[in-house]
Short mmCIF file of C-alpha atoms in Angstrom, two decimals:
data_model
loop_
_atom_site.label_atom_id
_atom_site.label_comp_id
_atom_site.label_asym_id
_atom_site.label_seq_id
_atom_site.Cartn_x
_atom_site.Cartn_y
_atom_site.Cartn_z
CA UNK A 1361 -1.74 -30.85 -5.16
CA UNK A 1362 0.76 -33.19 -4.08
CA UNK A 1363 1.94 -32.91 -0.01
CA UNK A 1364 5.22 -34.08 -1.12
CA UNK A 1365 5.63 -31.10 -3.65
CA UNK A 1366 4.62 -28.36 -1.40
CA UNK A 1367 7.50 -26.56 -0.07
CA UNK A 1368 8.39 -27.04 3.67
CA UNK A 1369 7.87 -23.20 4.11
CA UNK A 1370 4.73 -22.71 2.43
CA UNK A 1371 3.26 -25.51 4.60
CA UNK A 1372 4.29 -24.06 7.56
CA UNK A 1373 2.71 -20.45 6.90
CA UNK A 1374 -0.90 -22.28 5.22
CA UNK A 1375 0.18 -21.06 1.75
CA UNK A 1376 -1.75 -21.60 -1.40
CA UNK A 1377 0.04 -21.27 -4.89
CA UNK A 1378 -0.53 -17.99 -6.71
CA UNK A 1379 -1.74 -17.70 -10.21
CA UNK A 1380 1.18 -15.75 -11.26
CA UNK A 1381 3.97 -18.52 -9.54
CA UNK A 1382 5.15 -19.06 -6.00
CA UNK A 1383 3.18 -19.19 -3.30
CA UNK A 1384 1.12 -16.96 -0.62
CA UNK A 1385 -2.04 -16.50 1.90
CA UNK A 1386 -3.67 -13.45 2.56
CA UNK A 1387 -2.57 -12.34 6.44
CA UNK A 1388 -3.99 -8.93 6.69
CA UNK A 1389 -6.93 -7.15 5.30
CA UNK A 1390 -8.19 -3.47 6.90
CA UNK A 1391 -11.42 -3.14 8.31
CA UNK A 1392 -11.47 0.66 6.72
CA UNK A 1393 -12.86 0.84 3.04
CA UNK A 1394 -12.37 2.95 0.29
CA UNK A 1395 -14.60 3.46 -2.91
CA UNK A 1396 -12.44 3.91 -5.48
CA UNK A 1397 -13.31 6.10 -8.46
CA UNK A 1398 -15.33 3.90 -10.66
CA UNK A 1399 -17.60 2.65 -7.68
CA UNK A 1400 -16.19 -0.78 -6.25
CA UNK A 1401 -15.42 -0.90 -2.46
CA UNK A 1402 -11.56 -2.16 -1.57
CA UNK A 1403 -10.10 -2.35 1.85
CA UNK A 1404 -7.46 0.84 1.92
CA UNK A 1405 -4.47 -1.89 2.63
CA UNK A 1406 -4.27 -5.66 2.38
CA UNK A 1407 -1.01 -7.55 3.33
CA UNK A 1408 0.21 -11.36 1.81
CA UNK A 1409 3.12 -13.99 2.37
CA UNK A 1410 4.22 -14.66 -0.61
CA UNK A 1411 6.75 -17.49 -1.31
CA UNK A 1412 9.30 -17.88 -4.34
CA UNK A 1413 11.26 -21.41 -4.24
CA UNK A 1414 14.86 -21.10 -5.59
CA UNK A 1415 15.34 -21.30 -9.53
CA UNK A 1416 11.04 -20.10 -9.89
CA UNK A 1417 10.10 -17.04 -11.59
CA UNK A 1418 6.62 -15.42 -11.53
CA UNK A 1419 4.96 -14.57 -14.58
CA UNK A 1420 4.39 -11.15 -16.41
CA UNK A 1421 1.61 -9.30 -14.05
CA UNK A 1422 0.15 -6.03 -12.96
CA UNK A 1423 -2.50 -4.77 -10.31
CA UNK A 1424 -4.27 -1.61 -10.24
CA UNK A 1425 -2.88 -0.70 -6.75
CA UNK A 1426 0.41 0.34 -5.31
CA UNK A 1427 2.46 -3.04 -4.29
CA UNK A 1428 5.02 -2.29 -1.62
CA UNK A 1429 7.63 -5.53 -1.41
CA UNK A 1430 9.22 -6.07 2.16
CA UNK A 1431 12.00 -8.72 2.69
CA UNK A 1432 11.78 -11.44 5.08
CA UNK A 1433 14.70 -13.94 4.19
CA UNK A 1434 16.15 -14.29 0.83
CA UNK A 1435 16.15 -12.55 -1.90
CA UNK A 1436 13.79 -11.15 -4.85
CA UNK A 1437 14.63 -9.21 -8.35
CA UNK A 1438 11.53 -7.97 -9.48
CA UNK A 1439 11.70 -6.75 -12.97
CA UNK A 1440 9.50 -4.13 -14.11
CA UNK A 1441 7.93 -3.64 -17.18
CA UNK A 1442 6.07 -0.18 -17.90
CA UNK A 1443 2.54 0.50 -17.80
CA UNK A 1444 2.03 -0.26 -21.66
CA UNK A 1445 -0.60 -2.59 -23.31
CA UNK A 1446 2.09 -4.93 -22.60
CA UNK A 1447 5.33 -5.35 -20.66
CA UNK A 1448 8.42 -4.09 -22.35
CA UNK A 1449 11.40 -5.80 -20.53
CA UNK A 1450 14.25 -4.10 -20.30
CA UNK A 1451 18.05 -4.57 -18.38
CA UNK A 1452 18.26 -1.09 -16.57
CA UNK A 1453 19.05 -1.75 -13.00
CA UNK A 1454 16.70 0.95 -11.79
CA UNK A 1455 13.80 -1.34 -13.34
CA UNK A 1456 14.90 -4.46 -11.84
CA UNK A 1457 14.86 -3.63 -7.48
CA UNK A 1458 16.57 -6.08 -5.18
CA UNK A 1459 14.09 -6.95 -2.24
CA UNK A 1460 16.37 -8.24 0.59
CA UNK A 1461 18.42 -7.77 3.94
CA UNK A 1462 20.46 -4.42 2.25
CA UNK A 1463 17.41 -3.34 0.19
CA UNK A 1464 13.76 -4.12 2.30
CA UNK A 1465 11.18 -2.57 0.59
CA UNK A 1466 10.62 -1.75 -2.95
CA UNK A 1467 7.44 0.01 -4.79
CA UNK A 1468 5.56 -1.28 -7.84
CA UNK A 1469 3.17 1.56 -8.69
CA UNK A 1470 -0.23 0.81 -9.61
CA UNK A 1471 -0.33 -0.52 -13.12
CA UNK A 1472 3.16 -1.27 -14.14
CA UNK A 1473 4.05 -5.05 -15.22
CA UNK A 1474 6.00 -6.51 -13.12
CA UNK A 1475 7.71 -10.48 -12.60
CA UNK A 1476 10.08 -11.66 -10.13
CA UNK A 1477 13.54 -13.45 -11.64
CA UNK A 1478 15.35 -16.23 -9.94
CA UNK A 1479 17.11 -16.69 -7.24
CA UNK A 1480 19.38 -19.32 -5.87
CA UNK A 1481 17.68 -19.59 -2.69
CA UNK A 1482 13.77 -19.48 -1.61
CA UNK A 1483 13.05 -15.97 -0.39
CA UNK A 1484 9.69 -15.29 1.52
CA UNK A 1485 8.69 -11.41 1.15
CA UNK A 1486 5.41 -9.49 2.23
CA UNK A 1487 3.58 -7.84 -0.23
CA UNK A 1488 1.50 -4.13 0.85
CA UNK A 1489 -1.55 -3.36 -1.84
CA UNK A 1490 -3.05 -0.01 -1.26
CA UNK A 1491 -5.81 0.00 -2.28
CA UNK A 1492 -6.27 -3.25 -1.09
CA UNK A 1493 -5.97 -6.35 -3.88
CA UNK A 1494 -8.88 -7.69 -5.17
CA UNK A 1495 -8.41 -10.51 -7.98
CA UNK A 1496 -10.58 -8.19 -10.29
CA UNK A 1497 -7.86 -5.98 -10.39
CA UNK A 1498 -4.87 -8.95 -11.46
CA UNK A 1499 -4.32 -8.84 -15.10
CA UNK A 1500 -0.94 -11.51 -16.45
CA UNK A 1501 0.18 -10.76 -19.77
#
């Protein structure tokens, strides 16, 4: 990738882009495991940066963990999609949570679809996966 074309913030944090748009790194992975039901080990938590630049979206995604959202500056729409075969977009503002200054956190339970809309400025959030994220578990529609 191109230096010039990296954003100023994601070079300053070490960020990588993300399959699904923006940008993150990995900054926190626990030492405790968990074997989930079907046999594979996860860390019980992990914790990213991740990094939207004004006017991106990120595409149509779900995990098979809880995703907790926390604000750092900026701000994020996430719009969620149901836990169908595919995502079913809808314009109900309890689907679509605000992650800024007013609103901090926000939950995306395990297996719902879920994208972020955009936003006239950059916003840099934290993302919480319990159990931890594992690439295995990333499925975009």
């Amino acid at each position: 990738m191109d230096v010039v074309s990296i954003p100023p913030v994601a070079r300053a944090l070490d960020l990588r882009p993300h399959p699904e748009g923006g940008w993150y790194r990995q900054t926190w992975a626990s030492p405790v495991q968990v074997t989930l039901p079907d046999g594979r080990v996860r860390p019980t938590a992990t914790l990213i940066y991740f990094l939207l630049p004004a006017g991106e979206s990120s595409a149509w995604h779900r995990v098979s963990s809880d995703e907790l959202w926390l604000a750092h500056t900026g701000s994020v729409t996430l719009e969620l999609g149901g836990a169908g075969p595919v995502p079913e977009p809808t314009s109900e503002p309890a689907v679509r949570p605000v992650v800024d200054a007013a609103s901090p956190q926000a939950l995306v339970p395990a297996g719902v679809w879920q994208r972020t809309l955009p936003a006239p400025d950059d916003a840099l959030v934290s993302c919480l996966v319990s159990p931890g994220f594992d690439f295995a578990d990333f499925e975009l529609a």
